[in-house]
Short mmCIF file of C-alpha atoms and ligand atoms in Angstrom, two decimals:
data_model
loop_
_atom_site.label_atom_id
_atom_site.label_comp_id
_atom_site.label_asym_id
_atom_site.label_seq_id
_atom_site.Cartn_x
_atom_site.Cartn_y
_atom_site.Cartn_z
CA UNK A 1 0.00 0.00 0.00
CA UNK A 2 0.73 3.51 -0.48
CA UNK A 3 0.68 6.31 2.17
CA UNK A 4 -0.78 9.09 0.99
CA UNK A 5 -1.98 12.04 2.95
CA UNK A 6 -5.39 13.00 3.36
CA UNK A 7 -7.22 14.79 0.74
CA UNK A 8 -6.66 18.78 1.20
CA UNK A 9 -4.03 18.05 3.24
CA UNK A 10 -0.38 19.65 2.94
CA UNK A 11 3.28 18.21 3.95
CA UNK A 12 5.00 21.72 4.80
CA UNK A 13 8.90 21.04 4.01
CA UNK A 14 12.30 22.58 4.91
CA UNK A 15 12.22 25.32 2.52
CA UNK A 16 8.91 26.21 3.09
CA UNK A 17 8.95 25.97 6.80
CA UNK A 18 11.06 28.48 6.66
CA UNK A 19 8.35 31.10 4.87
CA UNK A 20 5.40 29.72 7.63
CA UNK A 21 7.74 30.61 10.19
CA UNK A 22 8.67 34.27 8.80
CA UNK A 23 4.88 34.68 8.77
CA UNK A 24 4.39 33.70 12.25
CA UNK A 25 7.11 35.77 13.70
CA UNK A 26 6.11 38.80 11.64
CA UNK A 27 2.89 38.74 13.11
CA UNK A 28 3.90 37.72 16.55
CA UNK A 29 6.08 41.11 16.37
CA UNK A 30 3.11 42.99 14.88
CA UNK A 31 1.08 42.10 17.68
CA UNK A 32 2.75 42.61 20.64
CA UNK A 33 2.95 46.22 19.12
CA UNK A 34 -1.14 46.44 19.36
CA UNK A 35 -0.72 44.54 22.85
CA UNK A 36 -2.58 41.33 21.67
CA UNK A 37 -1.04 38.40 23.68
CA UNK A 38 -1.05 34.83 22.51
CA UNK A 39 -3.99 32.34 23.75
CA UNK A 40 -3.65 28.69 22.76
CA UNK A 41 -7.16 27.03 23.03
CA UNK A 42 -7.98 22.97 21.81
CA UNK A 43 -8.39 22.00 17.88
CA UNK A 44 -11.72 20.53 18.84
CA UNK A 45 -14.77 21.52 21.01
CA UNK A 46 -17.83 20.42 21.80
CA UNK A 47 -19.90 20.22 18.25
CA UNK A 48 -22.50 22.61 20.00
CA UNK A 49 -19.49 25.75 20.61
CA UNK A 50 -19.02 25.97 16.61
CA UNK A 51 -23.17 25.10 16.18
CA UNK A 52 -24.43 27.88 18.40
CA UNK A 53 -21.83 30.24 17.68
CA UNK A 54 -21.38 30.35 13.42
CA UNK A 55 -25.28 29.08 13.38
CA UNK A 56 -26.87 26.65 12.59
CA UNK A 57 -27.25 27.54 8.88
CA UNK A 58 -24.07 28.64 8.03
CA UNK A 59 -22.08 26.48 5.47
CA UNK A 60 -19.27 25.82 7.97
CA UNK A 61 -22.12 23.78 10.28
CA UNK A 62 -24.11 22.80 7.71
CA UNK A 63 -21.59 21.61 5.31
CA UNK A 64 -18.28 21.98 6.38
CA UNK A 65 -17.69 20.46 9.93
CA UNK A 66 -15.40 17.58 10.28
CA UNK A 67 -17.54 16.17 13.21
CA UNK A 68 -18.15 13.11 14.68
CA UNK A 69 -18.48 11.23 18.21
CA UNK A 70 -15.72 9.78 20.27
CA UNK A 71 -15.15 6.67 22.44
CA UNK A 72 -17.51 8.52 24.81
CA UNK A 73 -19.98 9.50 22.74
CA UNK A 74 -19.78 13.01 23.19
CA UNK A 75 -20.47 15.07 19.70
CA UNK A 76 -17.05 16.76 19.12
CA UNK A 77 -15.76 18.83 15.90
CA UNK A 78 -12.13 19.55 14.95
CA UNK A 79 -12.36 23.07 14.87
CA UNK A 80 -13.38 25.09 11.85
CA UNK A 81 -13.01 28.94 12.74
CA UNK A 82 -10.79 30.20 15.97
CA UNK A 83 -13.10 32.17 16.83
CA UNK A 84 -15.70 29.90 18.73
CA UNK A 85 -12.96 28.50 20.99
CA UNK A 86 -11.54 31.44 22.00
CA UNK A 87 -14.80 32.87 23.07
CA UNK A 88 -15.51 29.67 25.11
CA UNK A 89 -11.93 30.44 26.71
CA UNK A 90 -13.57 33.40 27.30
CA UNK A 91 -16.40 32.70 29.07
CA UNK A 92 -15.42 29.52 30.65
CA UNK A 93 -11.67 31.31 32.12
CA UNK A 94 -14.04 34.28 33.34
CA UNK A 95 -11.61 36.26 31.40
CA UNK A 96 -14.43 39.41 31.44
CA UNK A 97 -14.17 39.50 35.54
CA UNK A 98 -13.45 42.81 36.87
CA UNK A 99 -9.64 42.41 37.55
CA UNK A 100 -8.96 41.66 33.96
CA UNK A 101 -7.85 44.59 32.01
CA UNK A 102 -10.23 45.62 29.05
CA UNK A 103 -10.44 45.03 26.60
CA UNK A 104 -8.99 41.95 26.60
CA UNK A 105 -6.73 41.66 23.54
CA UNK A 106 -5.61 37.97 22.05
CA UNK A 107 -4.14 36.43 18.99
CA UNK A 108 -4.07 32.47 17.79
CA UNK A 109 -2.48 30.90 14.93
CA UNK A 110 -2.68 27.19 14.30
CA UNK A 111 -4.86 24.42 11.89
CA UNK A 112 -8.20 24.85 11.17
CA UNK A 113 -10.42 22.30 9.27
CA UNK A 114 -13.19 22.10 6.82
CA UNK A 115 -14.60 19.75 4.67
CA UNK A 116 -14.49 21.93 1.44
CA UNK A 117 -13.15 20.82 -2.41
CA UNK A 118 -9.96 21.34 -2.18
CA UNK A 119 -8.14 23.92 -4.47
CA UNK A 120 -5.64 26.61 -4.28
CA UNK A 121 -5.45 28.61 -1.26
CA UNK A 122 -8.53 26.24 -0.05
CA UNK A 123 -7.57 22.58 2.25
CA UNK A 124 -9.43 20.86 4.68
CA UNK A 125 -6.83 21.64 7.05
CA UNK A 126 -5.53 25.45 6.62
CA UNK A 127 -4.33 27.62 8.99
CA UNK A 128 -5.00 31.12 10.21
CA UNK A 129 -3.64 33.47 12.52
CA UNK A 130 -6.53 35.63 14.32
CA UNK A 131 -6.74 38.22 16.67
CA UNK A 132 -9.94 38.94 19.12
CA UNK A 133 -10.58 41.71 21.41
CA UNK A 134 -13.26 41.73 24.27
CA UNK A 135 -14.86 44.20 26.53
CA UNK A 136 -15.35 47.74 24.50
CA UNK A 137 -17.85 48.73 22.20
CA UNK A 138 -15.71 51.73 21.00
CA UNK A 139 -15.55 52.03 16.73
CA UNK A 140 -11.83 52.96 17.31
CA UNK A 141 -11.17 49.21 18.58
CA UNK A 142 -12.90 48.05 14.94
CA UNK A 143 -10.70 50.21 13.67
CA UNK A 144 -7.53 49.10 15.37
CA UNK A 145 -8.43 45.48 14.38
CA UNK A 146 -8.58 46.61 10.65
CA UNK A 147 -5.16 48.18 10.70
CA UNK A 148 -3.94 45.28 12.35
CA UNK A 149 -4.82 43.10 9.44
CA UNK A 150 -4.34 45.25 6.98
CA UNK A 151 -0.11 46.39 8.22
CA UNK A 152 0.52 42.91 8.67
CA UNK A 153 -0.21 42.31 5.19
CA UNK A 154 1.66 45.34 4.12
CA UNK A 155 4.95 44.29 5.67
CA UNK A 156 4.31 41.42 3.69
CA UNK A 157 5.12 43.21 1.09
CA UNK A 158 1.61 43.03 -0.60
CA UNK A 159 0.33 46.01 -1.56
CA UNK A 160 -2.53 45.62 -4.25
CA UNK A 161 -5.01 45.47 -1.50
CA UNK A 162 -8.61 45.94 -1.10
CA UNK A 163 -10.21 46.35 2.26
CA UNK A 164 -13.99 46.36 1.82
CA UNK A 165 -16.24 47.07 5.03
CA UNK A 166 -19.99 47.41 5.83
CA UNK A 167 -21.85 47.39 8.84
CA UNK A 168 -24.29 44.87 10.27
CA UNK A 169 -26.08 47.63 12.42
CA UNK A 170 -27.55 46.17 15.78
CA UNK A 171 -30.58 43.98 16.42
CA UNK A 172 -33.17 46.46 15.46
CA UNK A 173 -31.08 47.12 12.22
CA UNK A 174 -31.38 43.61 11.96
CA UNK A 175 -34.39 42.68 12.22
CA UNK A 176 -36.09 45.59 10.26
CA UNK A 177 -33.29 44.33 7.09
CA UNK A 178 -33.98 41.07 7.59
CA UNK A 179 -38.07 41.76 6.92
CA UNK A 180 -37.14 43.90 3.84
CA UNK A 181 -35.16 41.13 2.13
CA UNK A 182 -37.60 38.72 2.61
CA UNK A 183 -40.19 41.15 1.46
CA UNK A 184 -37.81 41.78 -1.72
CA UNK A 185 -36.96 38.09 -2.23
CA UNK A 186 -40.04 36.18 -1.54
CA UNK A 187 -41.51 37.08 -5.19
CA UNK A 188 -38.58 35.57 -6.92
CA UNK A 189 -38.50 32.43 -4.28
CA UNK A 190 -38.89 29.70 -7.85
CA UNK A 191 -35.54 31.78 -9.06
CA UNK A 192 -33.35 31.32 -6.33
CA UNK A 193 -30.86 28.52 -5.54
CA UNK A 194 -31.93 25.78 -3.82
CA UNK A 195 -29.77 26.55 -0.81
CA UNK A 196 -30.85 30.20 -1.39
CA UNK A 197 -34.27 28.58 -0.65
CA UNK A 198 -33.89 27.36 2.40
CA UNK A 199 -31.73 30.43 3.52
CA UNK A 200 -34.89 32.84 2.58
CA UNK A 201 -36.57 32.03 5.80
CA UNK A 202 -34.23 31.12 8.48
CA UNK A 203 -31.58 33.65 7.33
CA UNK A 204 -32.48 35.86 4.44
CA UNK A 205 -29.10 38.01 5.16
CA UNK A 206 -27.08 34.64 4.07
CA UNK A 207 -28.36 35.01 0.60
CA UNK A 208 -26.16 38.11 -0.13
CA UNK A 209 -23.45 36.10 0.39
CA UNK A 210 -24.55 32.99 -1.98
CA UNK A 211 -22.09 31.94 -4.74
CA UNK A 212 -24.80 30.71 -6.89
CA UNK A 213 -25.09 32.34 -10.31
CA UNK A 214 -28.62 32.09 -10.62
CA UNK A 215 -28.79 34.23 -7.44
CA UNK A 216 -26.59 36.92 -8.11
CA UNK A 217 -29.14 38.98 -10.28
CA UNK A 218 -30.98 39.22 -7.24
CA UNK A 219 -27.70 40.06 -4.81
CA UNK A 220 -26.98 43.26 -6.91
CA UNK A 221 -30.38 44.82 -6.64
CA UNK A 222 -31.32 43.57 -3.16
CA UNK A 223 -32.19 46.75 -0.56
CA UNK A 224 -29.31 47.79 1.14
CA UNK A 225 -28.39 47.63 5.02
CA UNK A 226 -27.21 51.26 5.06
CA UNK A 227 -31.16 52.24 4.48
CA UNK A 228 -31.68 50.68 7.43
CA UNK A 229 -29.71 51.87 10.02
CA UNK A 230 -30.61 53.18 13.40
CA UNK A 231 -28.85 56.17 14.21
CA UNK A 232 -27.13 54.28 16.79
CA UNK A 233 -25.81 51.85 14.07
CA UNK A 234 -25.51 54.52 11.53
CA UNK A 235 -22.93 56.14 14.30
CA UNK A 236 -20.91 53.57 15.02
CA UNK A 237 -20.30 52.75 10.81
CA UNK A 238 -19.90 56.49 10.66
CA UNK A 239 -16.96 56.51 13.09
CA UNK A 240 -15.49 53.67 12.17
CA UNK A 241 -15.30 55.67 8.55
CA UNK A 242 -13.81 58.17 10.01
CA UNK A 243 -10.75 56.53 12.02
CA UNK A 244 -9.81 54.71 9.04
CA UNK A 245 -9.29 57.85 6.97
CA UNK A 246 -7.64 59.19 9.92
CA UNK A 247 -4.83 56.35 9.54
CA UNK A 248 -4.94 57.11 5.63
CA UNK A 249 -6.48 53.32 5.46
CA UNK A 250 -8.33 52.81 1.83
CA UNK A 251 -11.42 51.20 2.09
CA UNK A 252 -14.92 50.33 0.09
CA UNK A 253 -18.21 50.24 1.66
CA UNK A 254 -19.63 47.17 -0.34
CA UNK A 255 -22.97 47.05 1.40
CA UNK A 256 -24.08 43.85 0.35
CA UNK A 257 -21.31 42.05 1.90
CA UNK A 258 -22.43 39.76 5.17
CA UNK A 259 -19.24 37.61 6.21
CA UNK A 260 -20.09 33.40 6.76
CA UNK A 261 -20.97 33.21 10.58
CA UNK A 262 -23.82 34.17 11.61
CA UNK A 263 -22.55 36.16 14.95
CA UNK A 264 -21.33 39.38 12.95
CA UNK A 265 -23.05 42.86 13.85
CA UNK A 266 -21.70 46.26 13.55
CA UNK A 267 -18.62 46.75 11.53
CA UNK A 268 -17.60 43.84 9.21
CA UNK A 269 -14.62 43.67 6.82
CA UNK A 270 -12.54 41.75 4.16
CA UNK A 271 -9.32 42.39 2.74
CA UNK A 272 -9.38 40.97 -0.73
CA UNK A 273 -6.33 40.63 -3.75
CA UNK A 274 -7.66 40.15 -7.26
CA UNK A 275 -4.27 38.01 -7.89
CA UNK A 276 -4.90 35.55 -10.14
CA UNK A 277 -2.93 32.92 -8.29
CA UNK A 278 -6.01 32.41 -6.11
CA UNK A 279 -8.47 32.29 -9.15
CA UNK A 280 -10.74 34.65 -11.10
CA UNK A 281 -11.64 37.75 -9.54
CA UNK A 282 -10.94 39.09 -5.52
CA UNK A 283 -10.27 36.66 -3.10
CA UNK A 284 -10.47 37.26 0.31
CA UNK A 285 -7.29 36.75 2.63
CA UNK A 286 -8.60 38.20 6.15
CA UNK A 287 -11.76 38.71 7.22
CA UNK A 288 -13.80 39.83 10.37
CA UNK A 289 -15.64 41.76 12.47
CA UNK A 290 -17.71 43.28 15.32
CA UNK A 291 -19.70 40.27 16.97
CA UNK A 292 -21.41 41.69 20.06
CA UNK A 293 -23.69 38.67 20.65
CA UNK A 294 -21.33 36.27 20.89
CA UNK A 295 -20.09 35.50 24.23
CA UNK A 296 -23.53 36.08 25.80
CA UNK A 297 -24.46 33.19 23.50
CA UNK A 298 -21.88 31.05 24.97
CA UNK A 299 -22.65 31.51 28.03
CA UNK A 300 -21.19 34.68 29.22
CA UNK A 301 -22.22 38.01 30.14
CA UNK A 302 -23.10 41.08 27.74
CA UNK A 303 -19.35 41.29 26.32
CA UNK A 304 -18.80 42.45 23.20
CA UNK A 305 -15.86 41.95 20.86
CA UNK A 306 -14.15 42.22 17.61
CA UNK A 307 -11.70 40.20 15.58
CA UNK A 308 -10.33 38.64 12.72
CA UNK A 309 -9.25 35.61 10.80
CA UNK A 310 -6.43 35.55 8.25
CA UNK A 311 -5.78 32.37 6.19
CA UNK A 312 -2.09 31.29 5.69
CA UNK A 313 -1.95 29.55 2.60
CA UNK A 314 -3.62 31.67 0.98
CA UNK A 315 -0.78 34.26 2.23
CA UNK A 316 1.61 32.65 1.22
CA UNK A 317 0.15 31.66 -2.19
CA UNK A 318 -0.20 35.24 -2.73
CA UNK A 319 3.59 36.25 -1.42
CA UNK A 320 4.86 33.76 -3.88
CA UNK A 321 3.15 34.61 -6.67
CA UNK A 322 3.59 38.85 -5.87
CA UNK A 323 7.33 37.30 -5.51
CA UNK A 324 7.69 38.48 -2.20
CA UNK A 325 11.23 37.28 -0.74
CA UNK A 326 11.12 35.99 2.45
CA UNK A 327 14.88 36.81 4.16
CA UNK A 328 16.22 33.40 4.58
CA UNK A 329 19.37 32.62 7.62
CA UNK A 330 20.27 29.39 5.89
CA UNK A 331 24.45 30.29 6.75
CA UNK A 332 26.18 28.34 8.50
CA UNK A 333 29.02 29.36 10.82
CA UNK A 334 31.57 26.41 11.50
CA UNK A 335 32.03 23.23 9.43
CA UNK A 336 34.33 20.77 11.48
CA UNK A 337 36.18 18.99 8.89
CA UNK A 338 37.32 15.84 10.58
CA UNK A 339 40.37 13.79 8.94
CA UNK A 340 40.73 9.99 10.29
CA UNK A 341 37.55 7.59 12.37
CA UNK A 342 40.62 9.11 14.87
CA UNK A 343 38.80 12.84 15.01
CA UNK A 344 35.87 12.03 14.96
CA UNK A 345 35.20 12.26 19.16
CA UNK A 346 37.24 15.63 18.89
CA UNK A 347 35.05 16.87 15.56
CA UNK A 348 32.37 16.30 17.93
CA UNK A 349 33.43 17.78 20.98
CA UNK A 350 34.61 20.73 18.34
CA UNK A 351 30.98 21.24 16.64
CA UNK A 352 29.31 20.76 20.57
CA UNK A 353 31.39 23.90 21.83
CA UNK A 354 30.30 26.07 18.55
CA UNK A 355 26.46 25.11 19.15
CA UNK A 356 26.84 25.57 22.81
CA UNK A 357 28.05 29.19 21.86
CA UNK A 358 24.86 29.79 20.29
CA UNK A 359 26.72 29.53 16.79
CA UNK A 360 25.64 27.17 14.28
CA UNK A 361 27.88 23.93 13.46
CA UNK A 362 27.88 21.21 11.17
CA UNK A 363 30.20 17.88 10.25
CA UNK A 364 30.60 15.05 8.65
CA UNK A 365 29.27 11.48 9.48
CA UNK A 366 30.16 9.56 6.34
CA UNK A 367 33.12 8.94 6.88
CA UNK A 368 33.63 11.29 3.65
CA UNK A 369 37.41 12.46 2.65
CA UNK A 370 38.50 15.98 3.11
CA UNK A 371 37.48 17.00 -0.24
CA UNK A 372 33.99 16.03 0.02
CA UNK A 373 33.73 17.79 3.10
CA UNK A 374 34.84 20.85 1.91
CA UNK A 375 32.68 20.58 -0.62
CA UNK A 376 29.46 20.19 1.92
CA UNK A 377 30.95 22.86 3.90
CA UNK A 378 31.09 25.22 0.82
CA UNK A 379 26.65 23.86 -0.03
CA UNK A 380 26.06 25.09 3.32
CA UNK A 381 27.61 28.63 3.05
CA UNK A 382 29.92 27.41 6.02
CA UNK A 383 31.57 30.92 6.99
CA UNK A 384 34.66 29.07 8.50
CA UNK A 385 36.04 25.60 8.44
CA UNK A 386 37.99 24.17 11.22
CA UNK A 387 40.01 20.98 10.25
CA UNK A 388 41.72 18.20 12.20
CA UNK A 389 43.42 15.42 11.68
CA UNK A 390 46.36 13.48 13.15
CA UNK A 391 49.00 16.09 13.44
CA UNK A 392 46.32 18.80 14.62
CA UNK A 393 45.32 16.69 17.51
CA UNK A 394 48.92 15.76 18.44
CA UNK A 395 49.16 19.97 18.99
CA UNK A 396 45.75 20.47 20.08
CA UNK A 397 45.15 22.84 17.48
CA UNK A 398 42.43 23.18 14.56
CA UNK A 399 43.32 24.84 11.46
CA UNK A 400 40.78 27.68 10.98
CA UNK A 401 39.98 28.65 6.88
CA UNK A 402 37.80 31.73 6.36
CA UNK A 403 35.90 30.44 3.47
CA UNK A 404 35.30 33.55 1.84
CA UNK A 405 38.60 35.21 1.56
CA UNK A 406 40.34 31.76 1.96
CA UNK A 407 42.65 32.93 4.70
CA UNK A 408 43.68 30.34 7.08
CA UNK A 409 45.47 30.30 10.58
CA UNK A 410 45.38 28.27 13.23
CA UNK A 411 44.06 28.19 16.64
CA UNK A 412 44.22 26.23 19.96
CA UNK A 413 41.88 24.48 20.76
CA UNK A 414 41.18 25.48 24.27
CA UNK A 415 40.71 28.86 22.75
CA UNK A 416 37.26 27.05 20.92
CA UNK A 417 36.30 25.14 23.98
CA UNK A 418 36.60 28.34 26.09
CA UNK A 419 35.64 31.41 23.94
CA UNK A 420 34.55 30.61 20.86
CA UNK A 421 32.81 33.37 20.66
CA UNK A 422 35.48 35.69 20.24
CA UNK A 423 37.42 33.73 17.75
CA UNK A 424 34.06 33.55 15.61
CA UNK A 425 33.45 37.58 16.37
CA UNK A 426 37.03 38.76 16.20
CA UNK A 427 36.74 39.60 12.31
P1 LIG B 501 -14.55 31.68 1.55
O1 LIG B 501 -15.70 32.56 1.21
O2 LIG B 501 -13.35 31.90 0.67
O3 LIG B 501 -14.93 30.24 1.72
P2 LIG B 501 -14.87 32.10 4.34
O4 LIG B 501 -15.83 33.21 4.42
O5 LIG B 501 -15.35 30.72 4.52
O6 LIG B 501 -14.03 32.20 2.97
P3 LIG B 501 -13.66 32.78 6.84
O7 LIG B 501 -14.46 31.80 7.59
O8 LIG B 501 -13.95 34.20 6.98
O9 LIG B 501 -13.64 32.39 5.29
O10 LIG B 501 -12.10 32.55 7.17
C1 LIG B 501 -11.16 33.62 7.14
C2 LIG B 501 -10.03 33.33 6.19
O11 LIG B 501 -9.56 32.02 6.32
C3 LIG B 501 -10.43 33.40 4.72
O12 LIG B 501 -10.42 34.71 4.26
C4 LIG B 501 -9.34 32.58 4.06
O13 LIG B 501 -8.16 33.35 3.92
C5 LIG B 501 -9.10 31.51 5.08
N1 LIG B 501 -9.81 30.28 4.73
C6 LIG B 501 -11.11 29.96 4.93
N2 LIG B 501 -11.39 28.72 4.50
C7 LIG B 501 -10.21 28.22 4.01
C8 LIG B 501 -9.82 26.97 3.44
N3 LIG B 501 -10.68 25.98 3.29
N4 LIG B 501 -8.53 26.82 3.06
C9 LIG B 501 -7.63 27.82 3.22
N5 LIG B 501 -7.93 29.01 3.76
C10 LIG B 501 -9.21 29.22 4.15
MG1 LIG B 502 -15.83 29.21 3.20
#
């Protein structure tokens, strides 16, 4: 039998590695700028955390959930989103009690999974880094969150960006929408999709975000949100406008956009690319929002928050194809050449004291000549060689080569097993 891996699934390699972990630092750094601290929650929760919170008509639940019951019988689902668990953290950590600062600022990065047709920038298992902040209802937090997502991507070096926003409004907003699209839809009901269909009662505002051709007549003329607005809601979208032209942020107010999850109110964005590496047309990278409902549905308290979710691969798909260089440390600082099986305990004890120094070391254990160890030294950029054989030991001394300029010299080796360091830092 063959081994392969699981559909939508991805092997991420030395050379690539490399790129994830550039992204991951990056945004660590980023972060801690905006005070967001890591929080680490489980890859699966209780099937009812990701039913309750994205709804129960969403795609994700509906269609997307790798789900199923354990040795216990308890319903569980390998998360899909980052959000749900982190709001459960939430709730269940009493991370909203009054001796916790507010808001309460995290980030997450890690696997996600969904059960989708795999294609690029699109697995089963992907991975996003996300940020959520709890505990102020302030438009300048929205705002915050936006910049956040959208500076991260610009020190990626991606700059053909498109941030698109629109506003959910509150519950009254809500419901009042929610009557007029069902009022505007219902006449066309033998027209729409069949999942459009079933959507038109339970959650007409999903509809607007169908990808269903026949549909889409019926998208661009819909009513819009923005004529239904309370002033309350209307205020909130209006300051949120307002900081992000403050920070010189471009944006679009595409009013028929409604995000996937059902919890979104308020202020919701996506920052799209129209690359064609990801397919025809703008693709969305990161994408999120205000979601005020949330942790009361979960079992908290009144707690509102705001956050996002940014998908890796589809990053880095991007960053490859906008031929983004990631900087690389692939050098390496000392290659112990080792002549004889009789070196070999000193090459060791030789490439030990360079590591223990914090520099990086490398030898042979092929039992390879000289030449062929040069030769490795010089595919791994070695800055310096140190050789010894016979007569070196009998002396106790290596014989140091500076690769580049070829200049060699030697040195004792007590001077390596003591203070590397300086020999390595002396030039
Ligand atoms: P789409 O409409 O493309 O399916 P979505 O609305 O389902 O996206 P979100 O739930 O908002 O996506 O997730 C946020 C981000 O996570 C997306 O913008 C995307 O970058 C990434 N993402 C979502 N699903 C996948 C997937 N199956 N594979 C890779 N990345 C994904
Ligand atoms: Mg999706």
């Amino acid at each position: 039998m063959r081994y392969q891996r699981p559909k939508g699934t991805a092997d991420i390699l030395p050379g690539d590695s490399e790129k994830w972990q550039y992204v991951e630092q990056t945004a660590r750094d980023l972060f801690k700028t905006y005070q967001f601290k890591e929080i680490r929650t489980p890859m699966f929760e209780n099937f009812e955390v990701f039913s309750r919170s994205a709804g129960d008509t969403s795609d994700i639940v509906t269609k997307e959930m790798y789900d199923f019951h354990d040795k216990g019988d308890r319903h569980v689902t390998l998360r899909p989103e980052g959000t749900a668990g982190v709001v459960r953290a939430f709730v269940e950590n009493k991370l909203y009690g009054p001796q916790v600062l507010k808001p309460y600022k995290v980030y997450y990065m890690g696997p996600m999974f969904r059960y989708e047709r795999p294609q690029s920038g699109r697995l089963r298992e992907f991975h996003q880094l996300g940020v959520e902040a709890f505990g102020s209802e302030s438009a300048a937090l929205d705002v915050e969150v936006i910049a956040m997502g959208y500076n991260l991507l610009k020190k990626f070096g991606l700059n053909d960006l498109k941030l698109a926003i629109n506003t959910l409004g509150d519950q009254q907003t809500r419901d009042d929408y929610r009557q007029a699209l069902i009022d505007y839809l219902e006449p066309h009901f033998e027209e729409l999709s069949d999942d459009s269909k079933e959507r038109l009662h339970k959650n007409p505002l999903r509809v607007l975000d169908s990808k269903a051709p026949e549909d889409q007549k019926f998208v661009a003329d819909a009513p819009s949100i923005l004529d239904y607005l309370t002033p309350e809601a209307k205020d909130h979208f209006d300051q949120a406008k307002a900081y992000l032209e403050a920070l010189d942020i471009p944006y679009e107010v595409d009013a028929t956009m409604v995000r996937g999850l059902d919890y979104y109110n308020h202020t919701i964005f996506e920052i799209m690319t129209n690359s064609k590496s990801l397919g025809q047309g703008y693709t969305t990278i990161c994408a999120g929002g205000r979601y005020n409902g949330l942790v009361k549905e979960l079992g908290g308290p009144e707690v509102s928050g705001v956050g996002f979710g940014l998908g890796v691969e589809r990053l880095l798909v991007l960053m490859d194809a906008e031929n983004v260089t990631v900087p690389t440390d692939d050098s390496l600082d000392v290659y112990v050449v080792g002549i004889g099986e009789t070196a070999s305990a000193t090459t060791l004890k030789l490439v030990q004291a360079v590591r223990g120094a914090g520099f990086t070391a490398e030898r042979d254990y092929l039992d390879r000549k000289p030449k062929a160890q040069f030769k490795s030294a010089d595919r791994l950029n070695a800055r310096y060689t140190m050789t010894v054989g016979e007569t070196e030991m009998a002396d106790q001394v290596v014989n140091m080569k500076e690769m580049a300029t070829g200049e060699e010299r030697q040195v004792a080796m007590a001077d390596i097993f003591n203070h590397v360091d300086q020999i390595l830092t002396s030039k």
